[in-house]
Tab-separated table of C-alpha atoms and ligand atoms in Angstrom:
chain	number	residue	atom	x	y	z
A	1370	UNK	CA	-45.007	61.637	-15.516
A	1371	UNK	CA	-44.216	61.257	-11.728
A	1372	UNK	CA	-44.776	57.279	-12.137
A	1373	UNK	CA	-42.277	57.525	-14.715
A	1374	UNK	CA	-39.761	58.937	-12.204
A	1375	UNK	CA	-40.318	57.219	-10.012
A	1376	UNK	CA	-40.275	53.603	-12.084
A	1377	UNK	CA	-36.835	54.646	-12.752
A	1378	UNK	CA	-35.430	55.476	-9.806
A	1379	UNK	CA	-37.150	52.583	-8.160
A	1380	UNK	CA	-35.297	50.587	-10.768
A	1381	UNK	CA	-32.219	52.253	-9.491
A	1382	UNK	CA	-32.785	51.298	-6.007
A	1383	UNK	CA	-33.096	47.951	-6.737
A	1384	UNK	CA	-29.351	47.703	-8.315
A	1385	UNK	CA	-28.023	49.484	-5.673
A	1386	UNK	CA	-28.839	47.110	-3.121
A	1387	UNK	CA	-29.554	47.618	0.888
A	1388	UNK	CA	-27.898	50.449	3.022
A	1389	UNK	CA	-26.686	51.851	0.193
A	1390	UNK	CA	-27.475	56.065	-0.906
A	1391	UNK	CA	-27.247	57.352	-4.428
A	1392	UNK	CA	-25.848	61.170	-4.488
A	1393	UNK	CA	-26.647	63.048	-7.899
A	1394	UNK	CA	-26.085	66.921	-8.128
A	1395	UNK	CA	-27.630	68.623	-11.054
A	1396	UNK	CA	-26.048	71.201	-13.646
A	1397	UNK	CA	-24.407	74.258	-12.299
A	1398	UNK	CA	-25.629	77.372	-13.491
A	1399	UNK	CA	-22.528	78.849	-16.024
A	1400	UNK	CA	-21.441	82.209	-16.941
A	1401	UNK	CA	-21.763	82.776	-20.604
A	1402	UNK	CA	-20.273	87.250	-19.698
A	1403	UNK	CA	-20.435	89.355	-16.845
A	1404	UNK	CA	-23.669	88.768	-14.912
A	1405	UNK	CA	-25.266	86.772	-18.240
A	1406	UNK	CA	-25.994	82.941	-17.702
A	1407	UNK	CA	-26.229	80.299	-20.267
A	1408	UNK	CA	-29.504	79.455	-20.607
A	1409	UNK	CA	-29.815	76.518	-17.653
A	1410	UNK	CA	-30.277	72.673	-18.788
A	1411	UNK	CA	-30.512	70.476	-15.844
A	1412	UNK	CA	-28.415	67.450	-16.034
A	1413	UNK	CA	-29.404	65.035	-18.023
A	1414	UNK	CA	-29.408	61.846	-15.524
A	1415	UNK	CA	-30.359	64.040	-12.903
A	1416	UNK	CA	-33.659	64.828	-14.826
A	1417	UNK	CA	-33.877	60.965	-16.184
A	1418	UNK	CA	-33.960	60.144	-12.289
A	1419	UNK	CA	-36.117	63.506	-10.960
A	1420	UNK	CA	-37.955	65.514	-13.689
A	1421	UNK	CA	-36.482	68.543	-11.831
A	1422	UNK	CA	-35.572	71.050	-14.041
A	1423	UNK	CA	-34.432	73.791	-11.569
A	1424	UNK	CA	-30.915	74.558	-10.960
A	1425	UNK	CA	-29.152	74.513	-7.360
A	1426	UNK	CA	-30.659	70.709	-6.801
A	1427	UNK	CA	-28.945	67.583	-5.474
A	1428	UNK	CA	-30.942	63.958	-5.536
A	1429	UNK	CA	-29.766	61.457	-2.444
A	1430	UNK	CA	-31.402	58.093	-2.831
A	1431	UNK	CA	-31.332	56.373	0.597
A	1432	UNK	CA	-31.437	52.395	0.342
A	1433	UNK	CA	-32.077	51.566	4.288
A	1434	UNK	CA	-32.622	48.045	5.043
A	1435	UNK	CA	-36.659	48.049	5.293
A	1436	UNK	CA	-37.143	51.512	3.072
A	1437	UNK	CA	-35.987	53.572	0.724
A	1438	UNK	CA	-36.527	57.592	0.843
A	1439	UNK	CA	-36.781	59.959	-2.429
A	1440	UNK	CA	-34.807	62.819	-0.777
A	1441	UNK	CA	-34.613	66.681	-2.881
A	1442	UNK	CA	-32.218	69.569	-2.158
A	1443	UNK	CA	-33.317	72.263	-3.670
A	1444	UNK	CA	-33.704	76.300	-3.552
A	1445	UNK	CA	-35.767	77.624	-0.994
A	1446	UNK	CA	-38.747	79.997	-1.931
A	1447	UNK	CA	-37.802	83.840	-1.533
A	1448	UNK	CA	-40.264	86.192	-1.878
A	1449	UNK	CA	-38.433	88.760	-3.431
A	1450	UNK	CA	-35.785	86.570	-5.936
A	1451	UNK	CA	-39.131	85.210	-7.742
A	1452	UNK	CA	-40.210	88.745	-8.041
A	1453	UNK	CA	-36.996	89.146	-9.978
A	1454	UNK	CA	-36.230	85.901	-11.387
A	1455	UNK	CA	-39.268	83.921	-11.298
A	1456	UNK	CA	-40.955	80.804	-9.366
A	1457	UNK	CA	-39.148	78.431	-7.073
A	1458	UNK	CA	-40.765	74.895	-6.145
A	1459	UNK	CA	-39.288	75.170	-3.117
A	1460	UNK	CA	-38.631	71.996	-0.760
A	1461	UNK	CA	-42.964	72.204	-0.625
A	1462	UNK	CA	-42.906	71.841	-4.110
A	1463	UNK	CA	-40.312	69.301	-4.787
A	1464	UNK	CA	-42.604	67.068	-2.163
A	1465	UNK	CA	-46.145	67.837	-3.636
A	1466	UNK	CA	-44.958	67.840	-7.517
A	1467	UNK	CA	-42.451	65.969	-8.050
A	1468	UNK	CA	-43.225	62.898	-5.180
A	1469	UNK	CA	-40.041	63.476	-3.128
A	1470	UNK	CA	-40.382	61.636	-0.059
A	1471	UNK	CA	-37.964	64.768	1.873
A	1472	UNK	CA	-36.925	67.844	0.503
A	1473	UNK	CA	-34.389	70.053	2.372
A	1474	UNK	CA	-33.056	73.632	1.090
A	1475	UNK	CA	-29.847	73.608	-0.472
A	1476	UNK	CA	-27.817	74.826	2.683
A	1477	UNK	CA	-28.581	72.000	4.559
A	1478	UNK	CA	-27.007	69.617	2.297
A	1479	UNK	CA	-24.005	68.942	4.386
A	1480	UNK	CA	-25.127	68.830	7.723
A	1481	UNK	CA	-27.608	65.766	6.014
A	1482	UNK	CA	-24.787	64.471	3.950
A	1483	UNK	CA	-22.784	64.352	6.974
A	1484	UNK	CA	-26.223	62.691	9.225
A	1485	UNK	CA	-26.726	60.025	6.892
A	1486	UNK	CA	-23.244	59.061	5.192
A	1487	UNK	CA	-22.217	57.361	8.767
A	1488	UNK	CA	-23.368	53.869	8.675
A	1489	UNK	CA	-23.870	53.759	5.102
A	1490	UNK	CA	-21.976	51.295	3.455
A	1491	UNK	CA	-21.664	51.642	-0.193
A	1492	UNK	CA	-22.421	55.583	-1.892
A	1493	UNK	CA	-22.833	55.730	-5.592
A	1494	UNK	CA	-21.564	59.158	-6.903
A	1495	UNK	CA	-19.933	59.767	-10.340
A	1496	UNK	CA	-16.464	61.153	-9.755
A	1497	UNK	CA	-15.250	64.479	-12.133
A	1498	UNK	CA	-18.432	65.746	-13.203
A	1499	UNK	CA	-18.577	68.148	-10.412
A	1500	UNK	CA	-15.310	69.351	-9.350
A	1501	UNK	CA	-16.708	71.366	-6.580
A	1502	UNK	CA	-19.280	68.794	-5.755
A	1503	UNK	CA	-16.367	65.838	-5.418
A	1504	UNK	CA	-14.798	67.889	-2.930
A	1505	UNK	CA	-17.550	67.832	-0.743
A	1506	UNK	CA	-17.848	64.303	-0.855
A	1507	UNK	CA	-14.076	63.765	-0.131
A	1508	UNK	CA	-14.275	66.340	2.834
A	1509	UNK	CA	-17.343	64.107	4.082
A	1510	UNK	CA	-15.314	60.791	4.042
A	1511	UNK	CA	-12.710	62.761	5.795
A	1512	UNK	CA	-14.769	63.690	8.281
A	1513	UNK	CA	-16.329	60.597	9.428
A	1514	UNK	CA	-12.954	58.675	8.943
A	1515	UNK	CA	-11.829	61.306	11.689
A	1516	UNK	CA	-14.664	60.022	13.532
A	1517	UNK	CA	-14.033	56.188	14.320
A	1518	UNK	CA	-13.264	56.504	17.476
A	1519	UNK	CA	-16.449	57.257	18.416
A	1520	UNK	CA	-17.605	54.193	16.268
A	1521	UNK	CA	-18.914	56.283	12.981
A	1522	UNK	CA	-17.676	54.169	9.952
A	1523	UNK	CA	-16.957	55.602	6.713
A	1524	UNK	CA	-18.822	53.986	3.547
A	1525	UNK	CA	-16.365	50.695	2.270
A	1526	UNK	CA	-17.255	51.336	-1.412
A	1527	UNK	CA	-17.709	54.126	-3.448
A	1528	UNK	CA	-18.733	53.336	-6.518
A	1529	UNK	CA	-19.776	55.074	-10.388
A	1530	UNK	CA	-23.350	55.906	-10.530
A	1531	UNK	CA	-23.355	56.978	-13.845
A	1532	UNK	CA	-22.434	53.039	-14.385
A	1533	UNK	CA	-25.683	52.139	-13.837
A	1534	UNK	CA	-27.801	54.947	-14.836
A	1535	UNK	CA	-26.398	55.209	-18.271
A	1536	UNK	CA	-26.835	51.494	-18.735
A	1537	UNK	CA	-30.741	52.343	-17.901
A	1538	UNK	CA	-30.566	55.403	-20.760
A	1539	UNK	CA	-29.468	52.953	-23.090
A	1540	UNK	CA	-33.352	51.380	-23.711
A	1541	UNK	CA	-35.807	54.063	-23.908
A	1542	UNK	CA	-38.999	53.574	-22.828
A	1543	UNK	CA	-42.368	54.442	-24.790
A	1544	UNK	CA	-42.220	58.033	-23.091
A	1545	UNK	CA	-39.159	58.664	-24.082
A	1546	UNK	CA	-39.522	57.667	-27.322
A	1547	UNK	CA	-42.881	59.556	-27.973
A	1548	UNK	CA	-40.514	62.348	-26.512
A	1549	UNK	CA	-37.843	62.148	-29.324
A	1550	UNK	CA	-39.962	61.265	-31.676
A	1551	UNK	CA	-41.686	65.030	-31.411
A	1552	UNK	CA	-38.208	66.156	-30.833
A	1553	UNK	CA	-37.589	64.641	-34.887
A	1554	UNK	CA	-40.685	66.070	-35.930
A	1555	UNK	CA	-40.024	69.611	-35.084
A	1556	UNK	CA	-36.322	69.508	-36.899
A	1557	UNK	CA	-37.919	67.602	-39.841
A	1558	UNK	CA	-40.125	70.278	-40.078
A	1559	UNK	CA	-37.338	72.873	-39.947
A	1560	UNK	CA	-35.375	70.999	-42.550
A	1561	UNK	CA	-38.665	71.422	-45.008
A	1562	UNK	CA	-38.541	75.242	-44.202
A	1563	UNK	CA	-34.844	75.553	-45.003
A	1564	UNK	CA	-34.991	74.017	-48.216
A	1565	UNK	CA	-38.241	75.926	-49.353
A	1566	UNK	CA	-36.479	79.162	-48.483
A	1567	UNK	CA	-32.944	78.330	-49.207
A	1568	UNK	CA	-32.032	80.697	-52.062
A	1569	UNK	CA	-28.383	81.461	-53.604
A	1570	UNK	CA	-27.221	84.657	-52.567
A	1571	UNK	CA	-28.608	84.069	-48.600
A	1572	UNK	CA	-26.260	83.776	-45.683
A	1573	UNK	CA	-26.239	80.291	-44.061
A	1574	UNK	CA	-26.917	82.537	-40.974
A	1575	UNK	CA	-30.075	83.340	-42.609
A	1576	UNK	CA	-30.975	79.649	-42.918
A	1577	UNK	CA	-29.820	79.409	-39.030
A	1578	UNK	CA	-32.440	81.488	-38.130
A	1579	UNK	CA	-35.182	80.099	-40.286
A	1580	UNK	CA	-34.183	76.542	-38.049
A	1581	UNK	CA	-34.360	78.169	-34.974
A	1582	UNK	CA	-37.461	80.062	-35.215
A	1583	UNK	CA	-39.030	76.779	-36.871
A	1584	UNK	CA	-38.175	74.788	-33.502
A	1585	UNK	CA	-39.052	77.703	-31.565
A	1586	UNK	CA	-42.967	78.011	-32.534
A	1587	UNK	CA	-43.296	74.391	-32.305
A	1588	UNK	CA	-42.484	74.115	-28.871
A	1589	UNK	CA	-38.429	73.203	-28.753
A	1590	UNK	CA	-36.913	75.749	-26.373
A	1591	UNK	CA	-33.237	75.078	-28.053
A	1592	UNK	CA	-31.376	73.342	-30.607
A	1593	UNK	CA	-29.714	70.461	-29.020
A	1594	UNK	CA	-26.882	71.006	-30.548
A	1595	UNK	CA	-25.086	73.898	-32.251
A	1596	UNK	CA	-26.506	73.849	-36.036
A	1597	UNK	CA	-24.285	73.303	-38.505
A	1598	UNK	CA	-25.296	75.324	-41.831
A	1599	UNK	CA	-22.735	74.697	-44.340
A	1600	UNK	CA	-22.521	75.929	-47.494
A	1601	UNK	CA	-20.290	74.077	-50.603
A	1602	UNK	CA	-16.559	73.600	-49.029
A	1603	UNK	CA	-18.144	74.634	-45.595
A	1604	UNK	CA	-19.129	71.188	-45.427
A	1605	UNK	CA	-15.960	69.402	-45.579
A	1606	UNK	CA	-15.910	70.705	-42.005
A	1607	UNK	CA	-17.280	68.528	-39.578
A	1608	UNK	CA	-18.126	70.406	-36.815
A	1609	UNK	CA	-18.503	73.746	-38.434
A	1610	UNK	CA	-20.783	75.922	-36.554
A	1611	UNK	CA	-19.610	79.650	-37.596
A	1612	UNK	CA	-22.456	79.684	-40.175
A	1613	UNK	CA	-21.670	83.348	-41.629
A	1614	UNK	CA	-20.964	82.566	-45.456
A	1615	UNK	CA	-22.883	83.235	-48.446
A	1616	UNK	CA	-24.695	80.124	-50.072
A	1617	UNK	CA	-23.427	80.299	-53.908
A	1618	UNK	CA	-25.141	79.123	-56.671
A	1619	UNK	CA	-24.107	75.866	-58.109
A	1620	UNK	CA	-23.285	74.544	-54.430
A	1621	UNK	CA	-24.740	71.917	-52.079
A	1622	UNK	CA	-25.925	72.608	-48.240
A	1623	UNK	CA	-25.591	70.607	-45.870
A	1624	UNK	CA	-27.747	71.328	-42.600
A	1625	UNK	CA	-27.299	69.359	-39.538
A	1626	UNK	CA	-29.648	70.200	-36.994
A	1627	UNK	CA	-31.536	68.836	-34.490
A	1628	UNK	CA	-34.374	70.118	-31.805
A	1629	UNK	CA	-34.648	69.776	-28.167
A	1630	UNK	CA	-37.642	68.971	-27.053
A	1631	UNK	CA	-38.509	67.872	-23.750
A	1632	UNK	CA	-35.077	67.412	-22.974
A	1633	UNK	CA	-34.993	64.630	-25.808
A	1634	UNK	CA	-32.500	65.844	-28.685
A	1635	UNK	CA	-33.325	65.302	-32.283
A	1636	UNK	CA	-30.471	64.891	-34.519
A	1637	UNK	CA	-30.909	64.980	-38.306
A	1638	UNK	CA	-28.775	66.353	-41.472
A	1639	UNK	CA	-29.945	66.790	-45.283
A	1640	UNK	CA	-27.693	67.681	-47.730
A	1641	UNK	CA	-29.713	69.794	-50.928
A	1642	UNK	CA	-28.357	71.986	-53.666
A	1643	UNK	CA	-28.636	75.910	-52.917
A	1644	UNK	CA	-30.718	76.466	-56.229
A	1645	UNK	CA	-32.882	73.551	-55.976
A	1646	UNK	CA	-30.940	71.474	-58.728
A	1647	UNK	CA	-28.118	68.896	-57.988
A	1648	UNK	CA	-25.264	68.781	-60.692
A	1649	UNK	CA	-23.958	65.557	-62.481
A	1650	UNK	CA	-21.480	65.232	-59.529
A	1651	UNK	CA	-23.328	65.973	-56.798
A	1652	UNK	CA	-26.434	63.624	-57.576
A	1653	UNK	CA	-23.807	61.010	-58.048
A	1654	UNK	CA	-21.952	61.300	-54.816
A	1655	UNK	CA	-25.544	61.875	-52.974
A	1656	UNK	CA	-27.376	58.733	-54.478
A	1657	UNK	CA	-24.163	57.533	-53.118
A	1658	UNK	CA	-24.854	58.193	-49.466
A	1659	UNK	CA	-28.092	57.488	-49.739
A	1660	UNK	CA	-27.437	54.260	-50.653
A	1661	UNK	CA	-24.984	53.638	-48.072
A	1662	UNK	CA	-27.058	55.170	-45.489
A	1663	UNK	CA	-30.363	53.001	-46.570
A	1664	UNK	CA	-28.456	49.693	-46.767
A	1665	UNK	CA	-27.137	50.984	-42.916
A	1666	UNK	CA	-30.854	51.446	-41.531
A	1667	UNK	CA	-31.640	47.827	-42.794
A	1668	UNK	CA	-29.267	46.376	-40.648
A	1669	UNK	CA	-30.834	48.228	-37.260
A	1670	UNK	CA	-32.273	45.079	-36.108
A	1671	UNK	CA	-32.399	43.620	-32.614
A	1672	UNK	CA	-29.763	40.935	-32.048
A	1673	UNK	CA	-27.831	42.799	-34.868
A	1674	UNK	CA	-23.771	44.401	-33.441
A	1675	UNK	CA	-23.567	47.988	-33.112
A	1676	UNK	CA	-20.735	47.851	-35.684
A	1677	UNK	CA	-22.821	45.929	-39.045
A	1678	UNK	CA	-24.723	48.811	-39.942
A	1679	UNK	CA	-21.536	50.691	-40.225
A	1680	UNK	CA	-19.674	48.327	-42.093
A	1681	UNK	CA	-22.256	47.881	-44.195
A	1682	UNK	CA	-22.258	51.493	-44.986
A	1683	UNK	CA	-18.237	51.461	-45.279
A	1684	UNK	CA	-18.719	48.814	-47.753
A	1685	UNK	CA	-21.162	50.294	-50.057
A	1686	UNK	CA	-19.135	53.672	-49.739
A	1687	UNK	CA	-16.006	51.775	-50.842
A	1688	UNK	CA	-17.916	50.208	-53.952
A	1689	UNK	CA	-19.671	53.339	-54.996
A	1690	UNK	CA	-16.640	55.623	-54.977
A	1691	UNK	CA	-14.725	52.534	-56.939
A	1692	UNK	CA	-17.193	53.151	-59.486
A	1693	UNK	CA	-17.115	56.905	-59.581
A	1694	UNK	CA	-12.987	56.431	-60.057
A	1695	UNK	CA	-12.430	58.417	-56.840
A	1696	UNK	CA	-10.744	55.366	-55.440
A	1697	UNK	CA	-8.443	53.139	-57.307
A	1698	UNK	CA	-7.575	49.296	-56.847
A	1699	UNK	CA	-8.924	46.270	-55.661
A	1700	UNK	CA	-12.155	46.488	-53.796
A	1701	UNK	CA	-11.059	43.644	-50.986
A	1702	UNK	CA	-7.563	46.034	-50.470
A	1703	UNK	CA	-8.866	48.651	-50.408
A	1704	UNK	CA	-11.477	47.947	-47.501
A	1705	UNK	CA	-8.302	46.531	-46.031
A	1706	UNK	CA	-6.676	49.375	-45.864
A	1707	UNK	CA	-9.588	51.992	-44.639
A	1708	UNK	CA	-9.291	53.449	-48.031
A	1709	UNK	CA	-12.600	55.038	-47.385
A	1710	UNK	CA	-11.682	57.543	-44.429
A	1711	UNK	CA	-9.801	59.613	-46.958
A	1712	UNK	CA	-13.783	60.844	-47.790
A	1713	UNK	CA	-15.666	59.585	-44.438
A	1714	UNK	CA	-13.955	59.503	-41.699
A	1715	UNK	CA	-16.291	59.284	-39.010
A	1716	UNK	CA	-18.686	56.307	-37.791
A	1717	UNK	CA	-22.092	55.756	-38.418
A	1718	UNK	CA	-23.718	57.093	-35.893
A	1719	UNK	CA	-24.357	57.431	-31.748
A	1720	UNK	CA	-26.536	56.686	-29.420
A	1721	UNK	CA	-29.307	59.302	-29.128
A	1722	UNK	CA	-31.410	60.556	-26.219
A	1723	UNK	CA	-31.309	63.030	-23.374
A	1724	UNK	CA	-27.870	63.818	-24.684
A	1725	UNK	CA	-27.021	63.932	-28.593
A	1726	UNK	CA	-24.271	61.770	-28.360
A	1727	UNK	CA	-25.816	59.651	-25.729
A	1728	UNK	CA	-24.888	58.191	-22.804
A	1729	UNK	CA	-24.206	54.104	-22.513
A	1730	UNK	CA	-21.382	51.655	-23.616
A	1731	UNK	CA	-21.244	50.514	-27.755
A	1732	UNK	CA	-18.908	47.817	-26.143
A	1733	UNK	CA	-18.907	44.781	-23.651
A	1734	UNK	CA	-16.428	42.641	-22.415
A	1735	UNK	CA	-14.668	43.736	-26.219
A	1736	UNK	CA	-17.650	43.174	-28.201
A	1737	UNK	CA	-19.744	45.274	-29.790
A	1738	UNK	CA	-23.455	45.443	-28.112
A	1739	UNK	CA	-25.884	43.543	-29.658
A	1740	UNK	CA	-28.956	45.682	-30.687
A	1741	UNK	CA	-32.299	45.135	-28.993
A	1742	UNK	CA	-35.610	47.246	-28.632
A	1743	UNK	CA	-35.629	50.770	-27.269
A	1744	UNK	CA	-32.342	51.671	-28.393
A	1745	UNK	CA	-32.233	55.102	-30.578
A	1746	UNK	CA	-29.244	55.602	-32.382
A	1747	UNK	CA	-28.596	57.821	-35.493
A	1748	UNK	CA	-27.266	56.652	-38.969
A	1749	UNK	CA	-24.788	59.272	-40.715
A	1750	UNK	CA	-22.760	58.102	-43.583
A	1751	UNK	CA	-21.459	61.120	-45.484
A	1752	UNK	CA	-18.907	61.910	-48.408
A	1753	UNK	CA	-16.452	64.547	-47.900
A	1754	UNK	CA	-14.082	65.452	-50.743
A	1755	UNK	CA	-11.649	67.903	-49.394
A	1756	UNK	CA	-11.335	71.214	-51.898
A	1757	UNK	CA	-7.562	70.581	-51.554
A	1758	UNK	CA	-7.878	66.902	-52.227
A	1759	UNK	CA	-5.561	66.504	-54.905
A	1760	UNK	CA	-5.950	62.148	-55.601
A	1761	UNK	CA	-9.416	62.575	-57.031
A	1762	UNK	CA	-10.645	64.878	-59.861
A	1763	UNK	CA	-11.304	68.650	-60.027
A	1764	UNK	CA	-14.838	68.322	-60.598
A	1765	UNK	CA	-15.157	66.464	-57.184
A	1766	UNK	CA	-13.927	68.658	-54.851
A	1767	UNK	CA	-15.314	70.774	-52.198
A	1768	UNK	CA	-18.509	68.209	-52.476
A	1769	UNK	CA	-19.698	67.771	-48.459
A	1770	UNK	CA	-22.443	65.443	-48.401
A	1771	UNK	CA	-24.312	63.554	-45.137
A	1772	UNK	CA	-27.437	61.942	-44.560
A	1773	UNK	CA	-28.808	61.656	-40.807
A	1774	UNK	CA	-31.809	60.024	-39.041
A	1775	UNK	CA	-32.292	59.140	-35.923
A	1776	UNK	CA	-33.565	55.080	-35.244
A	1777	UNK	CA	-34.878	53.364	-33.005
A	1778	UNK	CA	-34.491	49.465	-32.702
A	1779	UNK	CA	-37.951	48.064	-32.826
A	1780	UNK	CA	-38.979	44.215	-31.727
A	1781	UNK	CA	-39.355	43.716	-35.656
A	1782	UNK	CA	-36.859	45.715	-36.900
A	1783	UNK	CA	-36.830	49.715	-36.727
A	1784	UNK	CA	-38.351	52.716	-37.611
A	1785	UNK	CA	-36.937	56.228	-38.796
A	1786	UNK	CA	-38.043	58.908	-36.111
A	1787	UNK	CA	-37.017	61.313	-38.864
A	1788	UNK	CA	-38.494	60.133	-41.506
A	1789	UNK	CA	-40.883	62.877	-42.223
A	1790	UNK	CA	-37.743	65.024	-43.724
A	1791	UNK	CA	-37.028	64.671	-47.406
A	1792	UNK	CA	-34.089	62.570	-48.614
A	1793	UNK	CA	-34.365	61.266	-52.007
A	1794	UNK	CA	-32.929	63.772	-54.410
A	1795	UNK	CA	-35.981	63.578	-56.411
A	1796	UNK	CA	-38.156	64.315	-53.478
A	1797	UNK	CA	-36.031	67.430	-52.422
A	1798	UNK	CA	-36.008	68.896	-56.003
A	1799	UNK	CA	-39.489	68.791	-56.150
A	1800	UNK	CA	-39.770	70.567	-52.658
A	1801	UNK	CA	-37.487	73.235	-53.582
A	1802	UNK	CA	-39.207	73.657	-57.369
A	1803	UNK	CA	-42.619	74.456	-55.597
A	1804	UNK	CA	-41.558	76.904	-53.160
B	2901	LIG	N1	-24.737	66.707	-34.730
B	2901	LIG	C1	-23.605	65.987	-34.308
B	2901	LIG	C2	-23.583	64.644	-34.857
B	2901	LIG	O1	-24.198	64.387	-35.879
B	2901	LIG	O2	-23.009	63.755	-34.301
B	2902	MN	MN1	-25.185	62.619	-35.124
B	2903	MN	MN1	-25.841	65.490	-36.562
């Protein structure tokens, strides 16, 4: 995995071009109460460029004009704080195990900073992601400003790193994608458990756990996200994560959950009836989504815009509900006038990776990218008829329905990374029947 690394920040190097440095702090360490820390997830380019997972780290890439040096901060050993709190690489380690060419402790980041900055002419450094971390950087341009008299000259440019490293993100590489594509399996596995122990009467905190503990003993040290379990109305909520209501007969679920794994999020959501049965309504509306989402996965194709998978869902949504007579009027108007987001009004999907809503641009120069191998994104049409929505019939409302996989763009086309969880209603009666 080193070689991987090191490919990338190699890659890096090459972009940034000569006497140039590269400054990339990791995550700081948060306070979730008192002297209790959120559990600690490095930074995700930080880990694209280092595969350094402890906290307390800052990566300086050094373009010089004949070589380029691999340089780690990081926490020294202490004999007594791994006692408590467990091993430390140490500036040894980061060297030996992770290929560093340097490694410093932490505390002697600014007396470097301050060694190497002079004479450098261009410093890549993403500005307010580290609001403690950019004033350290400003105090060091300060500082050798204050110097030119004695001939030290402060860099000319600084300029976004994350610029080019999220461009990089953007087109996974086989590892990665082996990565996320065990991060899929492990929630597509968890989505199977949920809907063979999903019983009316349960608390969707009850279906929580069963997800967690399902990533959990396969390896997946977190969600990557906060799961949403939401039963009936619950769903009409996008981002609702209090999971604490009881699942009622007669309703649908709607799970959206996805597993870390390797640092690699998964992001997938099925929609299933509580008793195992969908009514007249829901079947409708879900075949509905299905559709749209299946006609939306067709269109991941290289060469293909970021937006015609969407569209494509937004038009078979618009037909569909047309049909149902939960929209009225003239199919061309009524795409006209976004007639749709009264029942979906989010897009399609995101990119996926390190980060669940991955990093890199769906635009350039005012286009939408053009799709080409490596990409993952996911594909998310949903239904949502408010309970309060009072344009559509009674028998519609509080009906929350969306359909998620995660895809990657393949030279020929794609392929579902999620495809091992259930979506055809058919399919997830029969699941739910056996159990
Ligand atoms: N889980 C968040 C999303 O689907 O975008
Ligand atoms: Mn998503
Ligand atoms: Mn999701």
């Amino acid at each position: 995995m080193t070689t991987e690394f090191n490919k990338r920040r190699q890659r890096l190097l090459k972009q940034m071009g000569p006497n140039s440095m590269a400054i990339l702090p990791t995550a700081t360490e948060k306070i979730r109460n008192r002297d209790v820390h959120y559990p600690f997830r490095p930074d995700s380019d930080f880990y694209y460029l280092t595969g350094f997972n402890e906290p307390e780290a800052v990566m300086v890439l050094l373009r010089e004009k004949s070589k380029s040096r691999f340089i780690l901060f990081c926490r020294k050993r202490d004999k007594t704080l791994e006692i408590w709190n467990g091993h430390r690489y140490g500036p040894e380690g980061a060297i030996e195990q992770f290929g560093a060419d340097e490694a410093y402790e932490i505390e002697d980041l600014h007396s470097k900073l301050s060694e190497w900055m002079g004479g450098i002419d261009r410093i890549f450094y993403t500005l307010g992601q580290d609001h403690e971390f950019d004033q350290v950087l400003t105090q060091q341009a300060e500082s050798l400003r204050n110097q030119s008299r004695s001939g030290v000259n402060e860099p000319s440019q600084f300029i976004s790193l994350s610029h080019i490293t999220h461009q990089m993100r953007l087109i996974k590489s086989s590892a990665e994608i082996k990565s996320m594509q065990h991060a899929a399996n492990i929630a597509s596995e968890a989505h199977i458990q949920a809907m063979q122990h999903c019983k009316p009467g349960m608390n969707e905190y009850e279906i929580d756990a069963e997800l967690t503990h399902c990533f959990m003993k396969q390896g997946s040290r977190s969600p990557a996200y906060q799961s949403i379990v939401a039963g009936g109305k619950n769903a009409c909520i996008l981002h609702y994560t209090e999971n604490n209501a009881v699942l009622n007969d007669g309703d649908l679920l709607l799970i959206d959950a996805g597993a870390e794994y390797a640092n690699y999020a998964s992001d997938i959501t099925r929609t299933f009836p509580v008793n195992g049965r969908f009514s007249e309504e829901q079947r409708a509306l879900y075949d509905l989504v299905l559709d749209a989402q299946l006609a939306a996965i067709k269109k991941v194709q290289p060469g293909v815009g970021y937006n015609v998978h969407h569209d494509t869902a937004v038009r078979v949504l618009t037909k569909g509900l047309i049909k149902l007579g939960l929209l009225k009027g003239d199919y061309k108007q009524l795409i006209k006038d976004n007639a749709y987001k009264d029942f979906y009004m989010h897009r399609t999907g995101h990119w996926l990776g390190m980060d669940v809503h991955d990093v890199g641009p769906y635009k350039q120069d005012q286009q939408w990218l053009k799709l080409r191998p490596g990409m993952v994104l996911t594909v998310e049409p949903g239904l949502y008829i408010s309970p309060n929505c009072k344009k559509v019939a009674k028998r519609w409302r509080g009906i929350g329905i969306r359909i998620e996989d995660d895809v990657v763009v393949t030279r020929t086309g794609n392929k579902v990374l999620s495809a091992a969880a259930p979506k055809h209603a058919d399919n997830i009666e029969a699941i739910m029947q056996a159990a």
